[in-house]
Tab-separated table of C-alpha atoms in Angstrom:
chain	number	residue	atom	x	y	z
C	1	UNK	CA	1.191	-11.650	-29.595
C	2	UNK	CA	-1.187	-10.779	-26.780
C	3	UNK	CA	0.041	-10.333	-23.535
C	4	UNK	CA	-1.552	-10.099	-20.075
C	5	UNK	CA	-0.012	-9.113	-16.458
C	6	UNK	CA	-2.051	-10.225	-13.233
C	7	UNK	CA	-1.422	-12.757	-10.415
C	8	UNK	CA	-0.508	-9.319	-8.407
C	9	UNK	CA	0.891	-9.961	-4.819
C	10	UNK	CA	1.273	-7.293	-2.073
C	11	UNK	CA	3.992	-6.727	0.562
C	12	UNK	CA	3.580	-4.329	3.397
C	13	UNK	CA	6.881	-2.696	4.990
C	14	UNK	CA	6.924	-3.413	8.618
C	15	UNK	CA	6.077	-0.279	9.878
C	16	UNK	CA	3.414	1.917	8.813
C	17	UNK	CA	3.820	5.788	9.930
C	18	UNK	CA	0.878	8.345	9.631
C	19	UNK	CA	1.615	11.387	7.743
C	20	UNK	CA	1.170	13.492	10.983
C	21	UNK	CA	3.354	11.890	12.992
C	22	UNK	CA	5.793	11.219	9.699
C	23	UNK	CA	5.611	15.714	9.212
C	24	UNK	CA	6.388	15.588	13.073
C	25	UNK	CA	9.610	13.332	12.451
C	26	UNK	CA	10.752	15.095	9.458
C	27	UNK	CA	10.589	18.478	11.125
C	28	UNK	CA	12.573	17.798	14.160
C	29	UNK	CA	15.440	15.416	12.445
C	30	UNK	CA	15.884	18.409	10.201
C	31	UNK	CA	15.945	21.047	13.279
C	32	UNK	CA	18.606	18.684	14.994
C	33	UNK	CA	20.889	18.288	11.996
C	34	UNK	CA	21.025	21.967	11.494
C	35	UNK	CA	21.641	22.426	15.437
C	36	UNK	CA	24.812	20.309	14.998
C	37	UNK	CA	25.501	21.905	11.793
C	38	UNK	CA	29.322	23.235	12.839
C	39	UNK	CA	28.653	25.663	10.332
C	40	UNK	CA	25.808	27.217	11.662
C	41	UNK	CA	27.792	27.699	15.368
C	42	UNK	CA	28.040	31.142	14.599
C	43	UNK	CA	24.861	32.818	15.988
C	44	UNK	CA	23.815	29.362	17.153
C	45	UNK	CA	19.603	29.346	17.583
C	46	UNK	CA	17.840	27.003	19.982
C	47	UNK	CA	16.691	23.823	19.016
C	48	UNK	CA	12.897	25.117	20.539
C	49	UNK	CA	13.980	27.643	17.580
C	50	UNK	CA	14.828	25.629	15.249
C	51	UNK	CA	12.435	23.175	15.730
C	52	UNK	CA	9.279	26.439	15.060
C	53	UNK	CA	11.487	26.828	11.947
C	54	UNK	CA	10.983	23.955	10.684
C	55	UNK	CA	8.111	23.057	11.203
C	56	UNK	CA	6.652	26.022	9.377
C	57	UNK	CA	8.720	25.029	6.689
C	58	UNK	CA	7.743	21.473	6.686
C	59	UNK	CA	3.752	23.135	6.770
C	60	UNK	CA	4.751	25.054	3.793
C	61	UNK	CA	6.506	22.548	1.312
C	62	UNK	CA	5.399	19.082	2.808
C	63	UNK	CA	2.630	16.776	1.444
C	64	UNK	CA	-0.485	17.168	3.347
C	65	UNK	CA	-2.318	14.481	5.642
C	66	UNK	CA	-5.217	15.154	3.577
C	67	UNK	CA	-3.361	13.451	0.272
C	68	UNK	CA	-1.051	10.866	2.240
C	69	UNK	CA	-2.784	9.610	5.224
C	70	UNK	CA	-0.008	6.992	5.933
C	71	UNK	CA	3.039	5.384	4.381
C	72	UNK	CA	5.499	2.726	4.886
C	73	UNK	CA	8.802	2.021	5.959
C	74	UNK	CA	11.114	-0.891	6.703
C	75	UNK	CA	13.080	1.334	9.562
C	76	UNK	CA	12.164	1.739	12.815
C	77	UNK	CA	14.146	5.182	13.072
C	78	UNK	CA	10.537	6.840	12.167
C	79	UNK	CA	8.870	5.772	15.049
C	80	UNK	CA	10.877	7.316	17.972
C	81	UNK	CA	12.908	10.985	18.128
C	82	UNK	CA	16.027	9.446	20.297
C	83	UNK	CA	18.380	10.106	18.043
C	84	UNK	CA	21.054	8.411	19.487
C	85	UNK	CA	19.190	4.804	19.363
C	86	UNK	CA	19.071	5.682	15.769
C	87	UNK	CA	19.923	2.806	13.416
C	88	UNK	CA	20.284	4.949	10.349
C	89	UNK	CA	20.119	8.595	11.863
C	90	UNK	CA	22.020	9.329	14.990
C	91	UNK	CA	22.512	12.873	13.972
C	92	UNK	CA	25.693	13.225	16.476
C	93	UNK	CA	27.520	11.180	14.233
C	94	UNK	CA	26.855	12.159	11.113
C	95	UNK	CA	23.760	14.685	10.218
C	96	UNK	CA	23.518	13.125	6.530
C	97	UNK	CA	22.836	9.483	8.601
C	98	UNK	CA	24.530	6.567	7.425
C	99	UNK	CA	26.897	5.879	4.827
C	100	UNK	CA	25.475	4.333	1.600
C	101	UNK	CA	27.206	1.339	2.672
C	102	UNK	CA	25.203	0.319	5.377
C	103	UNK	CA	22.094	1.226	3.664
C	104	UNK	CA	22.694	-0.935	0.972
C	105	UNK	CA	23.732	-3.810	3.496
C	106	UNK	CA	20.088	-2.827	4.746
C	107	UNK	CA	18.485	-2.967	1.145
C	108	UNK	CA	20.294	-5.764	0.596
C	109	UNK	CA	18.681	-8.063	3.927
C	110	UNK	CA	15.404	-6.749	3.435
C	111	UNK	CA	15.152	-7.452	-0.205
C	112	UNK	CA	16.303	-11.340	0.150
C	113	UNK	CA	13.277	-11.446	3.052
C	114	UNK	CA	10.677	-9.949	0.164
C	115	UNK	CA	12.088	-12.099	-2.532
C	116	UNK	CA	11.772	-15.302	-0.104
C	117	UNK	CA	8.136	-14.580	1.214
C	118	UNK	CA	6.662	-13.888	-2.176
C	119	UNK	CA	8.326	-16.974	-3.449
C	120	UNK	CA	7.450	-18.838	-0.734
C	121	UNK	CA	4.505	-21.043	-2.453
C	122	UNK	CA	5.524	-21.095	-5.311
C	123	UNK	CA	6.806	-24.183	-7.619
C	124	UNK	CA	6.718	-23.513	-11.138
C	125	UNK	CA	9.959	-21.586	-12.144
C	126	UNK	CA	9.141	-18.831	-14.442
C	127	UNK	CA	10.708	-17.930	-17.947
C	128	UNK	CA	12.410	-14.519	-16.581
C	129	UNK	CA	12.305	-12.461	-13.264
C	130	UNK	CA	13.217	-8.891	-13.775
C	131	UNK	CA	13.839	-7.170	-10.726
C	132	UNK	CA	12.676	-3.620	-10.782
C	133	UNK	CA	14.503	-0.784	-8.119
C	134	UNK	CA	15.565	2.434	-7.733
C	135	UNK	CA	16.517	2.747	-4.140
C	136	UNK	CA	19.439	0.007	-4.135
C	137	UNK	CA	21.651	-2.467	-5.955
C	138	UNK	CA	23.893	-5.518	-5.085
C	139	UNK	CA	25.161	-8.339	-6.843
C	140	UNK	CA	23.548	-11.099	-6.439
C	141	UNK	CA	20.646	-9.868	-6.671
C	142	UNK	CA	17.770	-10.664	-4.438
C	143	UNK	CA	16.370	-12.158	-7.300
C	144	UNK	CA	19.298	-13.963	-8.715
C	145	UNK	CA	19.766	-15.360	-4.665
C	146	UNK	CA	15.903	-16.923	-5.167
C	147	UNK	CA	16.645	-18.364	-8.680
C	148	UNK	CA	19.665	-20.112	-6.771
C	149	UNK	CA	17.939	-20.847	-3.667
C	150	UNK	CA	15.273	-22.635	-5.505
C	151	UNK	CA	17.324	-24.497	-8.268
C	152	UNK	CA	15.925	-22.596	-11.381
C	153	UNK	CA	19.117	-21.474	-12.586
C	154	UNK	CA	18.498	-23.976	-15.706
C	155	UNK	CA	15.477	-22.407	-16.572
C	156	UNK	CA	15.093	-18.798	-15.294
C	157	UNK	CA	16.936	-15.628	-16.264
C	158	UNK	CA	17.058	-12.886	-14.724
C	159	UNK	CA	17.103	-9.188	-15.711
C	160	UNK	CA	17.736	-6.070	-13.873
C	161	UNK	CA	15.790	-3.073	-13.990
C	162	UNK	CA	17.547	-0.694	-12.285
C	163	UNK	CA	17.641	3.451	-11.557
C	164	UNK	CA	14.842	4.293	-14.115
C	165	UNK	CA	12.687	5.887	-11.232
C	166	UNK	CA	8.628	6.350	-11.160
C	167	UNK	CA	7.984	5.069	-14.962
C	168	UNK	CA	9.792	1.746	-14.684
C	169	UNK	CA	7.208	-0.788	-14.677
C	170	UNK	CA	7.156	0.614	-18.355
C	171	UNK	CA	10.120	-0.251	-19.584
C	172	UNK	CA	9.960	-3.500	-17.430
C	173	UNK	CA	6.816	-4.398	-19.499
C	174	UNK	CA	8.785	-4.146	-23.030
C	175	UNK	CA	11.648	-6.044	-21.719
C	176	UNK	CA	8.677	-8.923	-20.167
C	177	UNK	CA	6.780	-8.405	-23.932
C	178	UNK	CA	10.016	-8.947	-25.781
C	179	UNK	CA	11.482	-12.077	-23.688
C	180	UNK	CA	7.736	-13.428	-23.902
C	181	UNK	CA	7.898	-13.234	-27.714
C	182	UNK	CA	11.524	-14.346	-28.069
C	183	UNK	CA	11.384	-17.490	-25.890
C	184	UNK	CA	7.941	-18.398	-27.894
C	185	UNK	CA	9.860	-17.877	-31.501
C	186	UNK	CA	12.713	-20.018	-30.194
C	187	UNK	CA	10.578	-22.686	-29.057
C	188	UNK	CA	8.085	-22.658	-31.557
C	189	UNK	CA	5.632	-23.644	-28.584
C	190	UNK	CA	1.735	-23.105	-28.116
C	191	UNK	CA	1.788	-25.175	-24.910
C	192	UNK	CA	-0.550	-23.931	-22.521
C	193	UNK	CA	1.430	-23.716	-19.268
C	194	UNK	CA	1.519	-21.275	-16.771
C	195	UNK	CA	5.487	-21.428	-16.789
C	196	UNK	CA	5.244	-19.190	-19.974
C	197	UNK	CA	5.602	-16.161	-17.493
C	198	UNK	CA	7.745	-13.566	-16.886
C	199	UNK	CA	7.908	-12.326	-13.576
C	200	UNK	CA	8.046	-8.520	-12.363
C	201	UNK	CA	9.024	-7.997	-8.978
C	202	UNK	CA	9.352	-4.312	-7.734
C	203	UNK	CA	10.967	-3.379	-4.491
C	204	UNK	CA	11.095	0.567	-3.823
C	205	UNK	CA	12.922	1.358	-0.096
C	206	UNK	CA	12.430	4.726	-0.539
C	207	UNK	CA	12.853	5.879	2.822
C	208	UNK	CA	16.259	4.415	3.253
C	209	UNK	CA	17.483	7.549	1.503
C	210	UNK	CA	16.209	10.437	3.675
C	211	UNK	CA	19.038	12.840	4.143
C	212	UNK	CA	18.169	15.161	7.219
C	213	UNK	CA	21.176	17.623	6.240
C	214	UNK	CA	19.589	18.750	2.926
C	215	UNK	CA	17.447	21.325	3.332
C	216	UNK	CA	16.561	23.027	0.050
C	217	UNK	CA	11.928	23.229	0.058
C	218	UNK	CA	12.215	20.957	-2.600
C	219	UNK	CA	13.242	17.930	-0.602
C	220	UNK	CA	10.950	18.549	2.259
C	221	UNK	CA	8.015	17.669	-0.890
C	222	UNK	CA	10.588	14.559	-1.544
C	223	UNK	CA	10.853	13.506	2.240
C	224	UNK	CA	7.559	13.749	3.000
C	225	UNK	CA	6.166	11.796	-0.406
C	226	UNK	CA	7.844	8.471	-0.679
C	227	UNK	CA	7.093	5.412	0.803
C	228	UNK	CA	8.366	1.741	0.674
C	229	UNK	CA	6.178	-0.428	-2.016
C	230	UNK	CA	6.644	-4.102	-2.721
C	231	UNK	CA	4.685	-5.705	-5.374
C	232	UNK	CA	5.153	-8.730	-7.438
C	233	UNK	CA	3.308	-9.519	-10.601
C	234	UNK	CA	3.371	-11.655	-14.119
C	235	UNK	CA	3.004	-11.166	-17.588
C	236	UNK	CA	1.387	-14.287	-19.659
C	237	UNK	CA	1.080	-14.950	-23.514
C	238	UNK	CA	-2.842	-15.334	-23.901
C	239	UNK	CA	-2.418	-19.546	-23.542
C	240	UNK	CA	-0.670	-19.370	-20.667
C	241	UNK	CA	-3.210	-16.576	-18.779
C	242	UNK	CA	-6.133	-18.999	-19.521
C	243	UNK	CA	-3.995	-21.807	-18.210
C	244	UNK	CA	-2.671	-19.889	-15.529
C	245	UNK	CA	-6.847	-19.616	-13.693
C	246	UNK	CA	-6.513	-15.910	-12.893
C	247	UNK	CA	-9.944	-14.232	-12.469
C	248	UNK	CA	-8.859	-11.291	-14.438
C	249	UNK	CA	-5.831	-9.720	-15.923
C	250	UNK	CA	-4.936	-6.216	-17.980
C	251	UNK	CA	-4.384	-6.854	-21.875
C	252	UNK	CA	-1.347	-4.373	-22.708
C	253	UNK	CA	-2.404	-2.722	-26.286
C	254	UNK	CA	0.196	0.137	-26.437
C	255	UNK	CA	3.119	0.664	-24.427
C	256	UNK	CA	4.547	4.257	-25.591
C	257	UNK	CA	7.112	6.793	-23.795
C	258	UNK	CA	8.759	9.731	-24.603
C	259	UNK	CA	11.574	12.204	-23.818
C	260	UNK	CA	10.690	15.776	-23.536
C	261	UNK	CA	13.479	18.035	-25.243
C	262	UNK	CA	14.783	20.321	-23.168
C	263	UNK	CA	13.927	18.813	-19.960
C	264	UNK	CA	16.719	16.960	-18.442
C	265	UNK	CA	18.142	19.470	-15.823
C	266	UNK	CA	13.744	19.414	-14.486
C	267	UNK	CA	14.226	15.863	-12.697
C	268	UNK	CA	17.450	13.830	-11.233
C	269	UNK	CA	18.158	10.637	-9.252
C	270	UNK	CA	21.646	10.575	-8.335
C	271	UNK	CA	23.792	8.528	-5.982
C	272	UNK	CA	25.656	10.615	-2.977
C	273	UNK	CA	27.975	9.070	-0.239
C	274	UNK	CA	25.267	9.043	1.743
C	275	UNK	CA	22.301	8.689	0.539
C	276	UNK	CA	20.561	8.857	-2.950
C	277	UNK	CA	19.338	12.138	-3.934
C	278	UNK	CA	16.752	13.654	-5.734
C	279	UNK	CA	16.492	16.834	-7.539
C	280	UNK	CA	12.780	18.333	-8.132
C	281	UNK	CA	12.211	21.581	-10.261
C	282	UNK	CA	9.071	23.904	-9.806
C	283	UNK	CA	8.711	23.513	-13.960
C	284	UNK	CA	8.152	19.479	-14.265
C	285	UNK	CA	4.359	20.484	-13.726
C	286	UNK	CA	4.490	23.313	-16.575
C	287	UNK	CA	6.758	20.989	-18.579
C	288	UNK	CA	3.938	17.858	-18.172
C	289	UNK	CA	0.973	20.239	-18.939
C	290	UNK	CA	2.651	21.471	-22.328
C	291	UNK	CA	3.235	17.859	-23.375
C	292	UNK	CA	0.280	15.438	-22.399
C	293	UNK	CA	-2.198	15.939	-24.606
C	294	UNK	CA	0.225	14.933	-27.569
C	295	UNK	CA	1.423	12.480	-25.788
C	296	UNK	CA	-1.883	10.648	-25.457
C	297	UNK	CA	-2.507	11.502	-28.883
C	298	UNK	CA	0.450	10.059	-30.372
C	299	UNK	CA	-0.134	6.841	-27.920
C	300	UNK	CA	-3.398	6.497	-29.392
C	301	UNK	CA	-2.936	6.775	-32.603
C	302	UNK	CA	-1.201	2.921	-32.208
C	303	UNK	CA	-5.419	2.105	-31.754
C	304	UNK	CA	-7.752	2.010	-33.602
C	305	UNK	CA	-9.858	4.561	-31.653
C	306	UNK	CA	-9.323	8.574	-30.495
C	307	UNK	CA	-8.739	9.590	-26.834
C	308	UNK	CA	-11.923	11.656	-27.299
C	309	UNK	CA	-13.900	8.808	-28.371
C	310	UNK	CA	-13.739	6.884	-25.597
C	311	UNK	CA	-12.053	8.830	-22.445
C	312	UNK	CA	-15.176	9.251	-20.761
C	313	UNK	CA	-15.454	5.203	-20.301
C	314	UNK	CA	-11.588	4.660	-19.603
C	315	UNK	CA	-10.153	4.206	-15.801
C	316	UNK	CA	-6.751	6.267	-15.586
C	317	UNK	CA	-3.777	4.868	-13.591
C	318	UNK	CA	-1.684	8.124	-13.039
C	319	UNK	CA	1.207	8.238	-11.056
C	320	UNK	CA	1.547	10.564	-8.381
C	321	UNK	CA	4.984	12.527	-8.716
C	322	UNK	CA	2.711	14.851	-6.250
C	323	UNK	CA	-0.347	14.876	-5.045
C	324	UNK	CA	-0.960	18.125	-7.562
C	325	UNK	CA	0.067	15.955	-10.492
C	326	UNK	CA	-3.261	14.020	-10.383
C	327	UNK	CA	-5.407	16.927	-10.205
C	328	UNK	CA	-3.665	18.729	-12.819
C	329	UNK	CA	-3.615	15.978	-15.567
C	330	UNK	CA	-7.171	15.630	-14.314
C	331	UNK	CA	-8.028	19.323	-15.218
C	332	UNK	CA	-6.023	19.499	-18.352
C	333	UNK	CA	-7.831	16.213	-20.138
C	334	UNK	CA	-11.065	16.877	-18.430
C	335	UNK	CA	-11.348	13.700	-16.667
C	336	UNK	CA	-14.055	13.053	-14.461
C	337	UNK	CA	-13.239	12.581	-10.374
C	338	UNK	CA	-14.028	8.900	-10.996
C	339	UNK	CA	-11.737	7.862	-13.584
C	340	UNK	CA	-8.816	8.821	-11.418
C	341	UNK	CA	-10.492	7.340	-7.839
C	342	UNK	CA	-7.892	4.706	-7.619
C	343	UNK	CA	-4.869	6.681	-8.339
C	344	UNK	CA	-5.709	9.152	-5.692
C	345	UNK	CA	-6.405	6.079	-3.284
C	346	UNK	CA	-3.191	4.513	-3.437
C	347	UNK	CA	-1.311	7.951	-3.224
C	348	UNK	CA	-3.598	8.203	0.358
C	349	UNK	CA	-2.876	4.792	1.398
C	350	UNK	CA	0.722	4.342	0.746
C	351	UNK	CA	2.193	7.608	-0.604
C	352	UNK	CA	4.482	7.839	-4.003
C	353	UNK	CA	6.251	4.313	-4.060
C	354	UNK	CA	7.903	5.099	-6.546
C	355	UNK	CA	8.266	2.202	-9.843
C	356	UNK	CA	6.007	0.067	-7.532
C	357	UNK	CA	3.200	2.731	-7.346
C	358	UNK	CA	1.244	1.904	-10.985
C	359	UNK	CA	1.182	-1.967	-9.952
C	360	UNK	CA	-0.418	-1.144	-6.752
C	361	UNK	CA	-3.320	0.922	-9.236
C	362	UNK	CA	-3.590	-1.746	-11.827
C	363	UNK	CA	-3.771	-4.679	-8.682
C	364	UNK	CA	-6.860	-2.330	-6.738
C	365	UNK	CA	-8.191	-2.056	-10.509
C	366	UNK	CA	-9.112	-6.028	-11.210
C	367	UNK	CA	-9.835	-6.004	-7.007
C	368	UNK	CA	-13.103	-3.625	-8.040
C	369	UNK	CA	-16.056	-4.190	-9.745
C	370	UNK	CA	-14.949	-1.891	-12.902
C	371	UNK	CA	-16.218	-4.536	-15.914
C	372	UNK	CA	-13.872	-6.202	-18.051
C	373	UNK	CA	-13.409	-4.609	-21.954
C	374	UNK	CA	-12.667	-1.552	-19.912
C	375	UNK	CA	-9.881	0.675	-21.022
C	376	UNK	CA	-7.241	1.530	-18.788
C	377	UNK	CA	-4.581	4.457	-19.034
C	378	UNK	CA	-1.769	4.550	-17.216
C	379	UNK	CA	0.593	7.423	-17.207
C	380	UNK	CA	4.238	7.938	-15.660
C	381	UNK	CA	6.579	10.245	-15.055
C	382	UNK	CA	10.917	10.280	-14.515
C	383	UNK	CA	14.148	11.323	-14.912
C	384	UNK	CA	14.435	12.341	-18.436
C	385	UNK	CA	12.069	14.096	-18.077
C	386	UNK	CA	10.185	11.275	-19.336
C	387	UNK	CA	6.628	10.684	-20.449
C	388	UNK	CA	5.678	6.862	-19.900
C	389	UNK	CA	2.423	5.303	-20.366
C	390	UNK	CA	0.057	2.581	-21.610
C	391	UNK	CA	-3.328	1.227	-23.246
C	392	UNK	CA	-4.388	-1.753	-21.421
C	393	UNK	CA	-8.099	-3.437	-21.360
C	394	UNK	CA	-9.313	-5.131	-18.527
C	395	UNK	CA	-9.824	-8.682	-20.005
């Protein structure tokens, strides 16, 4: 069965945050937690001190302005350095910030707001909604509260998609492919009607989980990465995508993903009583170089064509676990500058977004002029450490 995601639909957070003036935040919250660190009282430095410290380690480890120019954020904490207004961070009382609790309270209000504005015109009830998310979880859902809300409990279902990290739109599109295929042998139906959909809605609060008190290099790359990404999009049998009047849409062709052996300690997403927490190693780039090539080639041979046949003609969707990742799958499959353009635009735009970051590439892909039959590649990486990634054409 062929099946088709477009009808893509943006959110912005409410507050968008340069990279220079999100280094600047960064560097002093971390300064001030370690100046009310009672365990550093011993030998006690400045805060003008601490502040030069860190700031020449945020220089060192952080993302550069050059690769992130801005990102996004639902909390106005990152727009003003008096800690004590803080919603989230007033360091005095606790210099991890809040307690998961309230974040997830937080999570919890913004989500209902996305769910509500992107449903907002829209009448026909789909098939499915899966909800996609790392960064928070409560029951109901945001997207069981809409189904409700909007009396589609009848005919929608909803799925959760929950604490897979940057590959999940992946897995998302089996479950969609599977539920698309199931509901069609069930009803034995060639109807053309845009209701044969599965939703996908993502909704990545990423910076709800900064955690001024950790201080290891490796989560000054982390902090200074993510940003919040909301996207909604659906996947259509090939009736309902003509029925449905969108301009263009992405055929999926392969879906493949892999587990690299070995691997596991190189990437975590855990939940703390503060905060969720992420765990980086220096090898995921080594580990990723070692393994790509194969990977492509196994995902490949599903076609009926070789990567080396036609890479020079395909657009690549990579996700940015770094700004280095990019270049580095760029240099080791000898892709040319262009092919990974809109990758590198979104990481500038909007940072790492984490599961919503690939949407946001295959969305600016049918928003440009790149012709349809074009092959697209996407590529993810997670926890795992996994390998995700897909064949699409643009159709």
């Amino acid at each position: 069965m062929r099946s088709i995601i477009s009808s893509f639909r943006i959110l912005r957070p409410n507050y968008e945050v340069s990279q220079e003036v999100g280094l600047q935040w960064i560097s002093r919250a971390h300064a001030y937690a370690k100046y009310l660190d009672s365990s550093s009282f011993v030998n006690k430095k400045t805060i003008f001190d601490l502040n030069i410290l860190m700031e020449n380690i945020t220089n060192r480890f952080a993302c550069k302005p050059d690769k992130i120019a801005n990102r996004g954020t639902f909390i106005a904490d990152y727009l003003h350095n008096n800690w004590e207004e803080m919603q989230f961070f007033d360091l005095k009382k606790n210099t991890a910030g809040s307690q998961l609790q309230e974040r997830m309270s937080f999570f919890s209000e913004v989500t209902n707001q996305v769910f509500n504005k992107f449903y907002s015109d829209i009448d026909e009830a789909p098939q499915h909604i899966i909800h996609v998310t790392c960064t928070g979880y409560v029951s109901p859902s945001a997207a069981q509260l809409i189904v409700a809300n909007k009396n589609w409990g009848k005919s929608t279902k909803v799925t959760h998609a929950y604490h897979m990290g940057c590959y999940a739109a992946f897995p998302a599109l089996r479950i969609a492919q599977g539920f698309l295929l199931q509901d069609k042998q069930l009803l034995n139906s060639n109807e053309k009607s845009s209701q044969n959909r599965v939703d996908i809605v993502h909704t990545e609060l990423s910076t709800l989980h900064f955690n001024p008190s950790l201080q290891d290099p490796s989560q000054f790359v982390v902090q200074s990465l993510f940003g919040d990404g909301l996207i909604y999009y659906s996947l259509y049998d090939k009736n309902s995508f003509l029925y449905s009047n969108c301009l263009k849409g992405l055929e999926i062709i392969v879906n493949h993903e892999e587990i690299i052996s070995n691997s596991s300690d190189a990437m975590s997403w855990e939940i703390g009583s503060n905060s969720f927490q992420m765990t980086l190693s220096g090898k995921v780039p080594s580990m990723i170089a070692e393994n790509i090539e194969n990977f492509i080639g196994k995902m490949f041979s599903f076609t009926d064509v070789s990567f080396e046949e036609v890479k020079n003609n395909c657009i690549f969707a990579i996700h940015p676990g770094g700004p280095k990742i990019i270049q580095h799958i760029k240099d080791i499959l000898s892709l040319s500058n262009e092919s990974v353009q809109l990758s590198e635009s979104i990481l500038k735009m909007y940072g790492n977004m984490s599961s919503a970051t690939l949407p946001h590439v295959w969305d600016s892909i049918l928003n440009s002029d790149i012709e349809k039959g074009a092959l697209v590649v996407s590529l993810a990486f997670g926890p795992g450490l996994t390998i995700s990634g897909s064949i699409m054409r643009i159709v």
